[in-house]
Amino acid sequence: MLTNLFVSLMANFQALVFFMLAIITVIAALRVITSRDPVHAALFLVLIFFSTAGIWMLMEAEFLALTLVLVYVGAVMVLFLFVVMMLDINLERLREGFWRWFPFGAALAVVMVVEMVWVLGNEQTAKTGEHVAKHAANYSNTKELGRLIYTDYVYAFELAAVILLVAIVAAIALAFRRRGGTKRQDSEKQVAVKRADRIRLVSVSPEKRGE
Amino acid sequence: MEAQILHLFQWFWSLFGLWDLLWGVIEPIWPMLWILIKIVAIVAPLMIGVAYLTYAERKILAYMQVRVGPNRVGYYGLLQPIVDGVKLLFKELIVPIRSNKFLFAISPVLVLAPALAAWAVIPFSNGVVLANVNAGMLYILSMTSIGVYGVIIAGWASNSKYAFLGSMRSAAQMVSYELPMGFALVCVLMAAQSMNLTDIVNGQQSKAGLFGWYLIPLFPMFVIYFISGVAETNRAPFDMAEGESEIVAGFHVEYSGMGFALFFLGEYANMILISALTSLFFLGGWLSPFHGWPLLGAATDWIPGIVWLLGKMFFILFMFLWFRATFPRYRYDQLMRLGWKILIPFTLLWVVVVAAWMQTPLWLW
Amino acid sequence: MEKISKFIKTFLLLELLRGMSVTLRNMFSRNITVHFPEEKTPQSHRFRGLHAQRRYPNGEERCIGCKLCEAVCPALAINIEVAEREDGTRRTTRYDIDLTKCIFCGFCEEACPVDAIVETRIFEYHGENCGDLYYTKQMLLAVGDKHEVQIAKDRAADAKYR
């Protein structure tokens, strides 16, 4: 009896894992927008990324799943947390004007919902889950993805890369300013210092010269 | 392997006549149980390794500083790590007031768990691996990159300025040094044309033994990978996250007892992990350095691969300790300069160099 | 030219390697640790350790309660109370040294006109409770009685320099 249950469970193991991850994702997503502390919200976002990576893993998209963890969890969210933790956020001020902006936010939400219904309700895209073909064990997701990116979609890919580069340059150009009057050390100069730059050897005779 | 272990179990339990009963219960869960056994077989020696790495560290540091090191507990102080463990186990757990209790409690786990999880894809010999995944290298990179969360959360949750400063430092440091590490691995990836760790090691197999390893063509990458590895594990000379002289002990100031011990375990487990990875990526993993050599090759081919792997890991770990004994701590701006202004441009350049090199007939690997 | 050679040197990590060679060499050199309870370093006869009060050979305590040591003590570690004994001599009723305050400068010993308070070679004393290192007159006298031979020898060795 117990073993039967177990066997049937194992058969639907993938479905079980999927639903567990999906539930975690949804709950964490709700907590991102409801939790009072921005640090908690950011941590819940990390949890979302993690469980999403798990779901992608189930769809045999291991390259994307691991890259999601590597890039978003490992780097982007770290910097995000970095900033959020250092900010002294006044919750009262954040709440101000909630109702004033509410119609705008609601409209955005409606647009997003409509878009999702449109995409998911479409005949072609609806069966995404079933479309995933089972591949042989030596099938390399990464290789396939690389081939596609650098052949069929090379223009789109390069364009995205250029846009990102422009964004980086713009962000740095906006934030880069050198305030006058600050004292800073220049490691390069410090490292380049030689003994002769700092020490002057003077030969002093041990006794006073006779007057 | 599996069948042999199973056979051993069968023999053992048959002595008591319990085998049929037992097998009826465990048969459906055997695949999971087998994985569990493998995990224990990896983690248990790892934990002992961590304990004795602390002992080795204290001894080697002592000898480099013309001291003796621990020598009171057991012969040559050999029981010292166990005594330390017991001490930490029985110490009082102190939770600072106004700290975030939940995050404070889970952050040591978040440090240790990725350090252990990464071992899932580490091959110990040809085929001896828990999970032979194709994207093994990516998995390793993502596991080492999420180790930073434990540190950040520990610093934030303990509600202390020293801890917070330490965690900020280490967050910036770990994110920065992931990039040169990743680029160094891209070179390995190009050379091996695979992200599977077993394939990477097998790609280094040749008749030339030592000279077939990626250490030779990718030597600068080996150095950079190792430097980034030292920075990634927050070890001296990049241990500003702890910085005893400025921020007392950094992110784990507020931890006592087992909480502190878990951070310690995580740090040392990460060191062992980095040493294993360095030996797999650059030092030919379990391959003999003398394979295919005229005389020495035949004389040393009987040595099992795991011995070579462990020997290489010992060497790398020794380098970790050697660094700690030799170099003074980096200043924060120097560290960032090294990471962003030297290592990253250099690795980027070298990726291109290796890619171009691989297109010429001069590429022999 | 110099810049280029410096650049190359930096990239070859030569200075780091030199530093590492120093530590490696030291690793194989003989260590100079003294294994303390089993081995001890030689001590000078002027060693300033635990305090003691001495007696004359006839058993009479030397201290006359002049309070010079109390006055000279820079750490204010000495407390003395004085009264007249039945035989009319001036004696201390209380002579306490707080060893947790004491800085072991040896001024008390220098100030003493009768060589009553001395510092011995003992340095491995300890206290298990709070207040154990507050030495009273009886304790100081006991230390003196126990180590009188050594104390006398050390004073004799140092006599010609005084």
XYZ file of C-alpha atoms in Angstrom:
738
model
C 0.000 0.000 0.000
C 2.667 2.398 1.111
C 4.992 1.243 -1.617
C 2.226 1.598 -4.218
C 1.676 5.148 -3.176
C 5.365 5.750 -3.405
C 5.613 4.248 -6.873
C 2.757 6.361 -8.185
C 4.358 9.366 -6.583
C 7.629 8.662 -8.285
C 5.847 8.307 -11.612
C 4.479 11.803 -11.276
C 7.574 13.012 -9.571
C 8.165 15.678 -12.159
C 4.645 17.003 -11.797
C 5.034 17.011 -8.025
C 8.280 18.961 -8.181
C 6.768 21.341 -10.673
C 3.790 22.121 -8.506
C 5.939 22.547 -5.416
C 8.198 24.993 -7.213
C 5.240 26.783 -8.766
C 3.547 27.237 -5.401
C 6.770 28.559 -3.896
C 7.168 30.952 -6.802
C 3.643 32.323 -6.524
C 3.761 32.734 -2.753
C 7.180 34.389 -2.917
C 5.955 36.687 -5.692
C 3.068 37.772 -3.498
C 5.424 38.365 -0.591
C 7.679 40.515 -2.769
C 4.920 43.087 -3.149
C 3.359 42.673 0.295
C 6.316 42.495 2.664
C 7.021 45.702 4.543
C 10.788 45.427 4.586
C 12.467 46.025 1.208
C 15.282 43.635 2.165
C 12.758 40.868 2.720
C 11.148 41.701 -0.601
C 14.526 41.395 -2.333
C 15.192 38.071 -0.633
C 11.818 36.770 -1.760
C 12.731 37.831 -5.269
C 15.858 35.687 -4.940
C 13.634 32.806 -3.916
C 11.499 33.364 -7.020
C 14.553 33.232 -9.257
C 15.638 30.056 -7.568
C 12.386 28.208 -7.955
C 12.012 29.481 -11.510
C 15.440 28.059 -12.243
C 14.149 24.776 -10.841
C 11.142 24.873 -13.176
C 13.342 25.584 -16.180
C 15.538 22.700 -15.119
C 12.467 20.460 -15.294
C 12.015 21.589 -18.890
C 15.585 20.497 -19.627
C 16.715 24.071 -20.140
C 19.652 23.581 -17.795
C 21.790 26.250 -19.411
C 19.149 28.910 -18.931
C 18.350 27.708 -15.434
C 21.961 27.801 -14.295
C 22.571 31.135 -15.994
C 19.553 32.542 -14.213
C 21.054 31.472 -10.912
C 24.522 32.635 -11.872
C 23.592 36.038 -13.256
C 20.447 37.076 -11.446
C 20.882 35.344 -8.099
C 24.652 35.465 -7.986
C 25.286 38.970 -9.239
C 22.290 41.180 -9.935
C 20.362 40.487 -6.759
C 23.527 40.746 -4.684
C 24.066 44.279 -5.922
C 20.382 44.959 -5.433
C 20.525 43.799 -1.827
C 23.717 45.750 -1.432
C 21.903 48.960 -2.289
C 18.645 48.172 -0.512
C 20.434 47.316 2.727
C 22.354 50.579 2.719
C 19.321 52.743 2.028
C 17.519 54.138 5.000
C 14.044 53.759 3.632
C 11.226 55.603 5.283
C 8.179 53.373 4.911
C 5.728 56.151 5.722
C 6.967 58.281 2.861
C 6.814 55.322 0.510
C 3.160 54.889 1.313
C 2.341 58.492 0.486
C 0.480 58.984 -2.729
C -0.512 55.324 -3.009
C -3.997 56.181 -4.167
C -2.797 58.863 -6.498
C -0.692 56.382 -8.431
C -3.081 53.508 -8.031
C -5.003 53.989 -11.331
C -1.742 54.101 -13.240
C -0.471 50.903 -11.603
C -3.794 49.177 -12.047
C -3.830 50.048 -15.736
C -0.349 48.605 -16.133
C -1.403 45.439 -14.336
C -4.431 45.066 -16.592
C -2.244 45.456 -19.671
C 0.105 42.765 -18.380
C -2.722 40.377 -17.577
C -4.239 40.891 -21.031
C -0.871 40.244 -22.632
C -0.363 37.054 -20.678
C -3.854 35.789 -21.469
C -3.267 36.588 -25.094
C 0.032 34.694 -25.189
C -1.020 31.739 -23.080
C -4.467 31.476 -24.631
C -3.020 31.281 -28.107
C -3.326 27.917 -29.825
C 0.309 27.938 -30.923
C 1.952 28.845 -27.650
C -0.418 27.192 -25.210
C 1.126 23.755 -25.436
C 4.619 24.930 -24.514
C 4.972 22.316 -21.800
C 4.007 19.452 -24.072
C 6.194 20.697 -26.878
C 9.339 19.955 -24.913
C 10.788 16.918 -26.558
C 12.705 14.353 -24.591
C 16.292 14.429 -25.659
C 19.065 11.897 -25.536
C 21.377 11.979 -22.525
C 24.276 13.454 -24.456
C 22.152 16.251 -25.891
C 23.805 19.519 -25.013
C 21.368 22.296 -24.388
C 24.201 24.794 -24.246
C 25.583 23.865 -27.632
C 22.160 24.067 -29.238
C 21.516 27.454 -27.704
C 24.905 28.759 -28.774
C 24.330 27.548 -32.322
C 20.964 29.292 -32.500
C 22.171 32.540 -30.984
C 25.165 32.823 -33.247
C 23.485 31.750 -36.466
C 19.741 32.246 -36.770
C 19.356 35.033 -34.245
C 22.741 36.667 -34.495
C 21.386 40.129 -35.383
C 18.919 40.208 -32.538
C 21.592 38.955 -30.181
C 24.185 41.504 -31.252
C 21.601 44.254 -31.103
C 20.705 43.311 -27.546
C 24.386 43.301 -26.647
C 24.897 46.763 -28.121
C 21.871 48.113 -26.280
C 23.268 46.758 -23.037
C 26.635 48.302 -23.769
C 25.030 51.657 -24.462
C 23.101 51.366 -21.213
C 26.300 50.648 -19.291
C 28.144 53.554 -20.851
C 25.206 55.877 -20.229
C 24.879 54.805 -16.600
C 28.579 55.283 -15.964
C 28.620 58.630 -17.755
C 25.705 59.841 -15.644
C 27.152 58.663 -12.356
C 30.768 59.513 -12.992
C 31.861 62.754 -11.483
C 34.934 63.682 -9.617
C 34.259 65.962 -6.719
C 36.958 68.443 -5.988
C 38.687 68.519 -2.648
C 38.450 64.824 -1.895
C 41.589 63.075 -0.828
C 42.155 59.768 -2.484
C 44.941 57.284 -2.747
C 46.106 56.115 -6.103
C 47.185 52.507 -5.750
C 49.050 52.576 -9.022
C 51.252 55.421 -7.850
C 51.696 53.858 -4.448
C 52.788 50.587 -5.944
C 55.170 52.269 -8.345
C 57.091 54.000 -5.570
C 60.750 53.087 -5.341
C 63.092 53.385 -2.432
C 64.852 56.353 -3.982
C 61.594 58.334 -4.115
C 61.107 58.267 -0.391
C 64.515 57.952 1.213
C 67.374 60.394 0.949
C 70.636 59.143 2.344
C 72.658 61.866 3.959
C 76.130 61.263 5.260
C 76.573 63.110 8.508
C 79.938 63.112 10.181
C 79.692 61.863 13.735
C 81.338 64.907 15.305
C 80.894 68.593 14.928
C 83.466 70.206 12.769
C 85.906 72.322 14.728
C 84.992 75.973 14.671
C 29.991 -0.331 -7.530
C 26.310 -0.183 -6.683
C 25.877 -3.913 -7.036
C 28.907 -4.574 -4.861
C 27.652 -2.354 -2.052
C 24.225 -3.929 -2.323
C 25.827 -7.339 -2.145
C 27.713 -6.324 0.969
C 24.478 -5.164 2.597
C 22.820 -8.419 1.633
C 25.631 -10.436 3.150
C 25.573 -8.385 6.355
C 21.822 -8.520 6.951
C 21.571 -12.144 5.866
C 23.738 -12.966 8.863
C 20.732 -12.035 10.988
C 18.233 -13.456 8.496
C 16.689 -10.035 8.034
C 17.629 -9.411 4.425
C 14.319 -10.382 2.759
C 12.321 -8.296 5.198
C 14.628 -5.327 4.797
C 14.765 -5.505 1.035
C 10.968 -5.526 0.855
C 10.983 -2.180 2.616
C 13.880 -0.486 0.908
C 13.519 -1.746 -2.627
C 11.237 1.038 -3.884
C 13.377 3.717 -2.318
C 16.703 2.125 -3.169
C 17.648 4.587 -5.960
C 17.185 7.467 -3.555
C 18.932 5.610 -0.776
C 21.834 4.918 -3.076
C 22.159 8.623 -3.854
C 22.008 9.342 -0.149
C 24.798 6.860 0.492
C 26.887 8.526 -2.167
C 26.240 11.955 -0.657
C 27.330 10.717 2.757
C 30.391 9.144 1.173
C 31.350 12.567 -0.182
C 30.319 14.804 2.701
C 31.667 12.765 5.612
C 35.293 12.694 4.387
C 34.879 16.331 3.391
C 33.922 17.307 6.933
C 36.855 15.385 8.356
C 38.998 17.078 5.730
C 37.719 20.463 6.872
C 38.513 19.642 10.493
C 42.035 18.585 9.670
C 42.514 21.469 7.271
C 42.186 23.780 10.259
C 44.824 21.709 12.006
C 47.064 21.785 8.937
C 46.587 25.514 8.673
C 47.616 26.113 12.262
C 50.589 23.793 11.984
C 51.858 25.113 8.668
C 51.392 28.731 9.693
C 53.224 27.951 12.901
C 56.149 26.351 11.129
C 56.368 29.210 8.663
C 56.503 31.565 11.626
C 59.114 29.398 13.376
C 56.617 28.271 16.007
C 55.286 24.855 16.960
C 51.521 25.194 16.672
C 48.988 23.052 18.494
C 50.827 20.226 20.233
C 49.034 19.528 23.486
C 45.894 17.554 22.615
C 46.882 14.122 21.408
C 50.130 13.297 19.674
C 51.381 16.436 17.928
C 48.032 18.032 18.694
C 46.215 15.688 16.330
C 43.031 15.740 18.392
C 42.923 19.536 18.463
C 40.277 19.986 15.721
C 37.979 17.507 17.447
C 38.375 19.283 20.763
C 37.690 22.608 19.062
C 34.556 21.166 17.496
C 33.304 19.878 20.819
C 34.009 23.231 22.435
C 32.044 25.100 19.771
C 29.228 22.583 20.032
C 28.740 23.267 23.722
C 29.099 27.006 23.604
C 26.146 29.230 24.225
C 24.323 30.516 21.161
C 23.904 34.247 21.461
C 21.307 36.023 19.350
C 21.703 39.793 19.398
C 18.631 41.790 20.338
C 16.900 43.593 17.471
C 18.459 41.178 15.033
C 16.329 39.398 12.487
C 16.079 36.011 14.198
C 15.096 33.918 11.219
C 17.672 35.296 8.810
C 20.271 35.271 11.563
C 19.657 31.561 12.053
C 19.653 30.491 8.413
C 22.615 32.455 7.110
C 25.297 30.022 8.390
C 23.388 27.305 6.568
C 23.335 29.425 3.425
C 27.108 29.669 3.571
C 27.697 25.988 4.101
C 25.010 24.519 1.820
C 26.317 25.787 -1.562
C 29.851 24.805 -0.585
C 28.613 21.244 -0.093
C 26.124 21.245 -2.973
C 28.849 22.054 -5.480
C 30.470 18.698 -4.733
C 27.621 16.967 -6.555
C 29.321 17.397 -9.923
C 32.945 16.916 -8.874
C 34.347 13.737 -10.421
C 36.834 11.875 -8.247
C 37.954 9.528 -10.959
C 36.761 8.577 -14.405
C 33.014 8.121 -13.929
C 33.082 8.346 -10.142
C 30.760 11.303 -9.732
C 27.445 11.887 -8.006
C 25.768 13.677 -10.925
C 27.438 13.652 -14.310
C 25.696 16.735 -15.683
C 26.620 18.354 -18.956
C 26.603 21.885 -17.639
C 28.749 20.946 -14.652
C 30.978 23.988 -14.911
C 28.010 26.344 -14.950
C 26.555 24.535 -11.982
C 29.812 25.022 -10.082
C 29.902 28.707 -10.956
C 26.338 29.289 -9.866
C 26.815 27.366 -6.633
C 29.919 29.314 -5.681
C 28.169 32.553 -6.575
C 25.225 32.009 -4.245
C 27.528 31.423 -1.286
C 27.658 35.196 -0.948
C 24.054 35.295 0.263
C 24.893 33.685 3.569
C 27.528 36.326 4.138
C 25.307 39.261 3.177
C 22.348 38.049 5.172
C 24.539 37.304 8.187
C 25.873 40.836 8.132
C 22.496 42.432 7.722
C 20.539 40.217 10.104
C 22.928 40.600 13.021
C 22.201 44.331 13.220
C 25.765 45.346 13.915
C 27.880 47.835 12.038
C 30.991 45.719 11.948
C 29.082 42.748 10.627
C 27.354 44.925 8.069
C 30.582 46.491 6.848
C 32.149 43.054 6.561
C 29.261 41.700 4.567
C 29.221 44.715 2.245
C 32.902 44.258 1.585
C 32.631 40.577 0.898
C 29.572 40.991 -1.308
C 31.397 43.475 -3.534
C 34.490 41.324 -3.492
C 32.779 38.064 -4.371
C 30.747 39.604 -7.172
C 33.850 41.257 -8.631
C 36.047 38.192 -8.554
C 33.412 35.955 -10.046
C 34.035 37.649 -13.389
C 37.755 36.857 -13.813
C 36.994 33.407 -12.457
C 34.302 32.931 -15.064
C 36.516 34.223 -17.869
C 39.357 31.947 -16.804
C 36.914 29.068 -16.956
C 35.752 30.175 -20.395
C 39.298 29.500 -21.596
C 39.188 26.026 -20.082
C 35.792 25.529 -21.648
C 37.107 26.473 -25.073
C 40.101 24.195 -24.697
C 38.016 21.241 -23.547
C 34.983 22.063 -25.716
C 32.785 20.808 -22.936
C 31.283 21.968 -19.671
C 31.193 18.467 -18.266
C 33.897 18.135 -15.640
C 34.704 14.547 -16.514
C 35.135 15.520 -20.168
C 37.347 18.437 -19.186
C 39.699 16.126 -17.332
C 39.637 13.548 -20.091
C 40.461 16.310 -22.560
C 43.747 16.753 -20.715
C 44.742 13.140 -21.198
C 47.639 12.687 -23.558
C 50.824 10.755 -24.087
C 52.787 13.690 -22.702
C 51.412 13.379 -19.173
C 52.036 16.628 -17.361
C 52.397 18.595 -20.589
C 48.923 17.685 -21.732
C 47.274 19.540 -18.861
C 45.648 22.897 -19.428
C 48.130 24.275 -16.939
C 50.629 24.626 -19.771
C 48.683 26.524 -22.450
C 46.487 28.364 -19.968
C 49.075 29.123 -17.307
C 48.044 32.790 -16.847
C 44.459 31.640 -16.482
C 45.543 29.121 -13.867
C 47.172 31.881 -11.839
C 44.158 34.172 -12.236
C 41.700 31.423 -11.424
C 43.584 30.634 -8.279
C 43.868 34.280 -7.223
C 40.143 34.732 -7.809
C 39.521 31.524 -5.910
C 41.410 32.892 -2.930
C 39.378 36.095 -3.147
C 36.164 34.161 -3.609
C 36.723 32.173 -0.428
C 37.610 35.339 1.511
C 41.015 34.016 2.421
C 44.150 35.987 3.149
C 45.384 38.203 1.555
C 41.840 38.999 0.440
C 40.190 38.454 3.820
C 38.885 41.964 4.258
C 35.451 40.569 4.943
C 36.902 39.433 8.253
C 39.579 42.065 8.673
C 40.300 41.407 12.344
C 42.250 44.596 12.761
C 39.592 46.950 11.396
C 36.151 45.381 11.663
C 36.984 42.799 14.338
C 35.760 39.708 12.532
C 33.471 41.091 9.889
C 30.233 39.411 9.010
C 30.343 36.755 11.714
C 31.153 38.973 14.699
C 27.821 38.328 16.329
C 27.872 34.568 15.919
C 28.916 32.191 18.642
C 29.012 28.443 19.115
C 27.693 26.353 16.257
C 26.665 29.370 14.159
C 30.268 30.445 14.044
C 31.385 26.861 13.481
C 29.155 26.601 10.413
C 30.713 29.720 8.908
C 34.085 28.197 9.583
C 33.073 24.915 7.983
C 31.711 26.787 4.970
C 34.929 28.732 4.492
C 37.126 25.670 4.658
C 34.764 23.549 2.570
C 34.971 26.294 -0.051
C 38.751 26.165 0.105
C 38.719 22.431 -0.488
C 36.229 22.932 -3.301
C 38.397 25.542 -5.014
C 41.421 23.293 -4.689
C 39.485 20.387 -6.209
C 38.271 22.576 -9.065
C 41.713 23.985 -9.757
C 43.148 20.516 -9.950
C 40.328 19.328 -12.212
C 40.415 22.298 -14.569
C 44.125 22.922 -14.817
C 46.085 20.115 -13.202
C 44.537 17.173 -14.965
C 42.371 15.938 -12.086
C 43.035 12.274 -11.520
C 45.499 11.925 -14.398
C 49.054 10.934 -13.645
C 51.599 13.657 -14.410
C 53.994 11.029 -15.768
C 51.583 9.109 -17.962
C 53.248 8.173 -21.236
C 56.734 9.161 -20.104
C 59.463 6.692 -21.002
C 60.451 5.291 -17.594
C 58.550 7.136 -14.928
C 55.256 6.583 -16.732
C 55.416 2.816 -16.489
C 56.659 3.016 -12.909
C 53.779 5.189 -11.672
C 50.818 4.063 -13.769
C 49.640 1.640 -11.077
C 48.823 4.511 -8.701
C 45.032 5.017 -8.582
C 43.714 8.305 -9.950
C 42.191 9.440 -6.681
C 45.671 9.566 -5.148
C 46.826 11.972 -7.823
C 43.712 14.082 -7.377
C 44.172 14.245 -3.622
C 47.848 15.032 -4.043
C 47.036 17.959 -6.335
C 44.359 19.162 -3.920
C 46.842 19.023 -1.044
C 49.263 21.088 -3.044
C 46.657 23.752 -3.816
C 45.496 23.837 -0.213
C 49.089 24.236 0.856
C 49.280 27.223 -1.486
C 46.254 28.731 0.287
C 47.999 28.441 3.635
C 51.290 29.551 2.184
C 49.620 32.717 0.881
C 48.141 33.373 4.255
C 51.525 33.048 5.921
C 53.222 35.314 3.417
C 51.046 38.192 2.278
C 49.617 41.100 4.241
C 45.962 41.940 3.797
C 44.926 43.971 0.758
C 43.304 47.335 1.171
C 39.781 47.570 -0.182
C 40.567 49.901 -3.089
C 43.615 47.842 -4.029
C 41.455 44.755 -4.118
C 38.888 46.370 -6.389
C 41.652 47.735 -8.608
C 43.207 44.307 -8.956
C 39.868 42.732 -9.787
C 38.400 45.251 -12.186
C 41.391 46.968 -13.693
C 43.855 44.114 -14.028
C 42.289 40.676 -13.836
C 39.127 41.312 -15.859
C 40.759 43.106 -18.827
C 43.582 40.593 -18.824
C 41.260 37.600 -18.843
C 39.101 39.182 -21.542
C 42.196 39.645 -23.657
C 43.388 36.136 -22.978
C 40.063 34.623 -24.017
C 40.592 36.188 -27.435
C 44.232 35.064 -27.508
C 43.287 31.484 -26.703
C 40.464 31.528 -29.241
C 42.853 32.740 -31.930
C 45.510 30.273 -30.838
C 43.079 27.408 -31.107
C 42.511 28.222 -34.773
C 46.208 27.766 -35.578
C 48.020 24.448 -35.920
C 50.150 25.468 -32.928
C 47.350 24.407 -30.592
C 48.399 20.949 -29.438
C 45.953 20.305 -26.627
C 63.045 50.928 -20.173
C 62.789 50.814 -16.449
C 59.036 51.059 -16.747
C 58.910 48.084 -19.060
C 61.050 45.947 -16.806
C 58.885 46.927 -13.863
C 55.766 46.051 -15.824
C 57.144 42.631 -16.677
C 58.257 42.059 -13.121
C 54.790 42.931 -11.854
C 53.124 40.509 -14.209
C 55.528 37.720 -13.389
C 54.705 38.265 -9.693
C 58.417 38.148 -8.899
C 58.126 40.054 -5.646
C 55.354 37.795 -4.451
C 57.401 34.724 -5.277
C 60.332 36.136 -3.369
C 58.116 36.659 -0.336
C 56.813 33.134 -0.623
C 60.320 31.752 -0.792
C 61.096 33.434 2.527
C 58.173 31.781 4.274
C 58.962 28.446 2.697
C 62.546 28.641 3.851
C 61.418 29.487 7.352
C 59.090 26.522 7.340
C 62.058 24.186 7.265
C 64.180 26.119 9.712
C 64.364 24.934 13.291
C 61.657 26.475 15.414
C 62.709 28.347 18.488
C 59.692 27.783 20.699
C 60.382 27.025 24.367
C 57.979 24.305 25.475
C 57.103 26.103 28.638
C 56.238 23.773 31.480
C 58.893 21.293 30.375
C 61.507 23.824 29.318
C 62.203 27.186 30.866
C 64.334 30.082 29.805
C 67.102 31.132 32.225
C 66.137 33.904 34.625
C 68.119 36.827 35.863
C 68.596 37.181 39.611
C 66.981 40.586 39.186
C 63.769 39.031 37.870
C 60.738 40.903 39.187
C 57.923 38.478 39.819
C 55.583 37.740 42.706
C 56.153 39.854 45.821
C 57.301 38.495 49.179
C 57.844 39.866 52.655
C 61.039 38.785 54.341
C 61.965 38.085 57.949
C 65.170 38.408 59.867
C 66.923 35.125 60.687
C 65.437 35.255 64.193
C 61.941 35.140 62.759
C 61.096 38.806 63.269
C 59.430 40.424 60.294
C 61.538 43.083 58.651
C 58.858 45.559 57.706
C 58.726 48.620 59.933
C 55.760 50.254 58.287
C 57.586 53.290 56.914
C 55.186 53.433 53.978
C 57.931 54.397 51.529
C 56.832 51.619 49.194
C 53.221 52.769 49.355
C 54.366 56.268 48.515
C 56.565 55.266 45.620
C 54.195 52.760 44.050
C 53.175 54.251 40.675
C 50.175 51.953 40.309
C 48.854 52.586 43.833
C 48.767 48.853 44.386
C 49.999 48.856 47.994
C 47.849 49.531 51.058
C 49.461 49.838 54.484
C 48.083 50.458 57.945
C 50.429 50.893 60.869
C 50.080 50.535 64.636
C 52.340 50.170 67.674
C 52.923 46.624 68.805
C 52.922 45.643 72.550
C 56.709 45.732 72.644
C 56.617 49.335 71.436
C 57.892 48.734 67.914
C 56.231 50.176 64.853
C 54.658 47.392 62.795
C 52.115 47.070 60.018
C 48.674 45.755 60.864
C 47.864 45.540 57.252
C 50.087 45.224 54.211
C 48.171 44.430 51.020
C 49.364 44.342 47.431
C 46.817 44.138 44.658
C 48.700 42.135 42.059
C 46.170 42.968 39.386
C 47.160 46.618 39.772
C 50.871 46.010 40.208
C 53.025 46.756 37.191
C 56.093 44.962 38.578
C 58.335 47.982 38.318
C 60.323 47.033 41.415
C 60.204 50.526 42.953
C 58.872 49.158 46.252
C 61.879 46.934 46.527
C 64.209 49.823 45.746
C 62.497 52.095 48.237
C 62.522 49.659 51.148
C 65.157 50.646 53.732
C 65.139 47.218 55.385
C 64.793 44.921 52.362
C 61.426 43.766 53.642
C 59.399 43.814 50.451
C 61.111 41.995 47.593
C 60.114 40.630 44.229
C 60.875 36.967 43.646
C 61.475 34.888 40.561
C 58.012 33.340 40.748
C 55.831 34.241 37.774
C 53.505 31.269 37.262
C 51.192 32.125 40.163
C 47.505 32.370 39.440
C 44.137 32.967 41.014
C 40.945 31.077 40.354
C 38.518 33.493 41.929
C 38.013 37.184 41.872
C 40.219 38.599 44.629
C 42.677 35.721 44.711
C 45.377 38.034 43.476
C 44.838 40.500 46.318
C 47.789 39.495 48.493
C 47.591 40.245 52.209
C 50.453 40.484 54.682
C 50.103 36.859 55.771
C 50.251 35.639 52.197
C 53.287 37.765 51.420
C 55.066 36.533 54.526
C 54.238 32.957 53.584
C 55.770 33.457 50.147
C 58.869 34.926 51.791
C 59.174 32.030 54.234
C 58.855 29.492 51.483
C 61.425 30.963 49.123
C 63.802 32.644 51.607
C 66.837 30.665 50.442
C 66.394 31.714 46.817
C 65.577 35.305 47.754
C 68.680 35.631 49.944
C 70.846 34.179 47.191
C 69.489 36.610 44.603
C 70.024 39.601 46.919
C 73.589 38.439 47.602
C 74.287 38.107 43.862
C 73.058 41.610 43.238
C 74.636 43.217 46.313
C 77.803 44.418 44.669
C 75.889 46.453 42.084
C 73.868 48.383 44.627
